[in-house]
Structure formats: C-alpha cells, structure tokens
Amino acid sequence: MKSAVETLNPTRVRLTVEVPFEELKDSLDAAYKKINQQVTVKGFRKGKIPARVIDQRFGRGAVLEEAVNDALPKFYTEAVNEGELNVLGQPEVDITELKDGELLAFTAEVDIRPEIEIPDYSGIEVEVDPVEVTDEDVDKAVEELRERFASTAPVERPAEDGDVLTLDLEAKVDGEVLEDGLASDVSYTIGSGELLDGIDDAVKGLEAGGEATFTSELKGGSAAGKEAEITVKVSKVAKRELPELDDDFAQLASEFDTLEEVRADSRKRLENMKQYDQATQAQERVLDALLELAEVPIPEKLLEDEVNTRKHNLEHHQLGQMGLDLAKYLEIQGKTVEEFDAETREQAIKGIKTQFILDELVNKEKLNVDQEELTEHLMRRAASSGMSPDQFAQAVVEGGQVPMLVGEVARGKALAVVVEAVTVKDTNGEVIDLSDGEDEAAEATDAAEQTEGDAAEAKADSDK
C-alpha cells in the first residue's frame, strides 16, 4: 500500500491511497464466505458454492463491493498511522479507481487536530474579587440557619406575607380540568415564589376555608406554557415562628454550645466559600487570557457538529425537562434566533479552543493522571450529576468514557501549570497565591468544559 498526505488547510487533509490488488485477498475471501452464507444455489450445499459460480450468478461486482467495504477501514487506518495524523471525526471517502486484479485507489478527506504553538503566558495578569466576609454576611448566614429551624402555629386570621398555607389547587384550560391539574394539601409560604405567578395576591387576606380564582401561565405538566384558570382553597393558615438567637439555639442547630461559636463557624465557612469562588474565578480568567493569546484554527466540521449537539441537548433534554420549547425559551431570554445562534457558535468555538490548547499543554508538560486523581475527579463529577459514585463509575465504564474523564483531569492539571506561572491580584491590589490550587483548577476546568466544550470533547475523543 502507498499513501500520501495533502494539507488542504491547517485543520483538514486529503489522503491518497493506492492498494495493490493482492492486498485485498483476505477481504475477497471474507466477501465470498459472507455471500456463501447468504445465498442458495441449486446443486450446491449452503456455504460450499465455488467462487466462479458466485461470480456468474451474482456478479463479480457484488463481490468486489463487499470486499472493498470490508477493506477500506483497515487501509484508511494504516494511511492515518503512516502519516502520523491526529484525526477528528469520520472521513469523506471517494474510490477513484478499482481495477479487478490490479489496483484499488481512493482518497479520504478528514479533519485533523491543528498544530498549536503555546504562547508565552508568563506575562498574563488577571484580577479577581477579594476574600472579604462582613458582619452582614455572617448575620445573613445565621438568619438562614434560623429560618431552617422555624416552626409554625395555626392562626385564625387573614393570611399575611410569610405565613405558611395549606392549599388545594385546581387548574383548568379552556374550561376543562387538566388530568394533572389537581393537587391537595400543598404547603406554600406566601412570598416564596415557589408555585405560580399571581398566587400571592390571590391568597393574601384569605382565612382558613377561603377560596380564590386567578389566571396564571403553567410552569410545568401537560399544559406547560399555557394560560390556566387556577382555583385555590385555603384549608389552614399558620404563622412562622423563629427561635430566639441565643445559646439554646446554637445547641439546637449545631454542634456548638454558644451563639458566638456558631457565628465564628459561619464566618469560616463563608471565607472558605469565597476562597473557592476566588480560585474558580482566577482559573476562568486565566483561561480566557490564554485563549486570547493563542492562535487556534477550528475545524469547520467539528464546529458544526458541536453547535448542532449543543442545540439538540438544549431543545430535547434541558428545555424538555422544564416544559419549554426553543421559541418560548428565547422569548424568556429576550433573544432572537440569530442572537441565539451566534452565542451558541461563540460558546462552541471557546469550548473547542479550550480543549485543543489544554491538550497541547498536557503533551508539552508531559502531564500524567494517576488513579487517585481520577478517583477524586470521578467523585466530584458524580456529586454534580446527582448520582452515587458507584452509579456514575458504572455509567462511565459502560459508556466507554474513562478516557474522557482522564482527559478532563489532565486539562485541569495543565491549567494549574499556567495559573502557577501568571500573576493573580484581587481588586485591592493584593497578589493571590494559587500555587496550591490544582484541585480548584481541575474543578474550574470541569465547569468550563461542561458548559463550553463538553460536546466537542466527547465528539473529538470518540471519533478518533
């Protein structure tokens, strides 16, 4: 076999392959064997039909077609390996010559990973929010804890803001009660915004036994997005009672003995959260700065597939779960179709560039992923997916996605290398040391890739 590579552009090549006919022998034998099992010829046992009879009865062309279809993937793969190409996606194959007994020639156009030169990133400087926890932040955290330990007591008066009501609901569309339009003993806190638009105005002022009707757009169910007539009946009005903020509350709501210890613990937790947010912000801004510096050609076919994957996932998975279609979603977002398409394309480009440049850094820095790092990453991904680690691990293995997870960890380590080399300051001018922030880098890269490049990554890795 002879092969040659022609570069069409930085992200696409054309392979020209010539195969001497004798190299098709195994595929020809397999073709005759396959046809033998599929046809019957009077006078011959099944599977024992001579090749010349198959040629006479069914045509040599049918045999050649079967043999070529069997052989092409092998010869294409050999040509790719010979050319040391890092291909993306499936090739467009064109058989240019097929001479029985002499030669098979074909071309294959395919996208490749572009060669990327990593820019000097040591001069990058980014600014992040400072880690500052105020007394007001602590007060709010303690108040939220206090809210979780609130109790309720029935009252005989009209409902007010903050009251907890027990409700029965009935929804009608075009005068007909929906099959899933009845709900009983629903607990609702006035002002929480957890049910339907307009319900607060409808129930305020009602006492137990009171009833009201209002119109609202349904947020879910069989008639999601439609205007419905809602009848609400109040069976109970209860007032929320908050515990006193004292040492007794501290012992009730925590492992601490005093309220001051609760406040100190809340402050520490808030500081940790803000430090994590700061680290994540730093990773994202460093990554953005790196992408600005790097020249990364984007394969058009890969970009098209990524854009289509994003749109499909949004329309058929995310929006479907919310009971919305794309038109309604765009209306809520206040975007035109053109704006949505442009935004999706921009996000897709960023996701692909992120993967390409971080993968190049992985190779340049010779970064490896050990079992402990992979396990920690799997645990994080499992938590974010809502699955148990065992369930998530099983799904990853069954889906053949282990290499994808290894790639995510490696890219997180590559980003950490960049972060260690750049300057990160907060808005107060203080230099932030993130040299030990590899875990945060990994998590930040996870988030960036899931929102900006996950589909591209899966496509590129699975099509190799």
Tab-separated table of C-alpha atoms in Angstrom, residues 21 75 94 97 254 280 301 309 374 388 398 417:
chain	number	residue	atom	x	y	z
A	21	PHE	CA	-4.967	-5.985	-5.598
A	75	PHE	CA	-6.309	0.703	4.725
A	94	ASP	CA	-14.067	8.591	-2.591
A	97	GLU	CA	-10.065	3.626	-9.194
A	254	SER	CA	-25.329	22.945	65.558
A	280	THR	CA	-12.571	29.416	40.317
A	301	LYS	CA	-16.972	20.163	10.524
A	309	THR	CA	-25.039	18.937	19.566
A	374	LEU	CA	-9.028	10.073	38.584
A	388	SER	CA	-23.774	7.948	43.613
A	398	GLU	CA	-20.267	1.106	30.273
A	417	VAL	CA	0.556	24.891	35.451
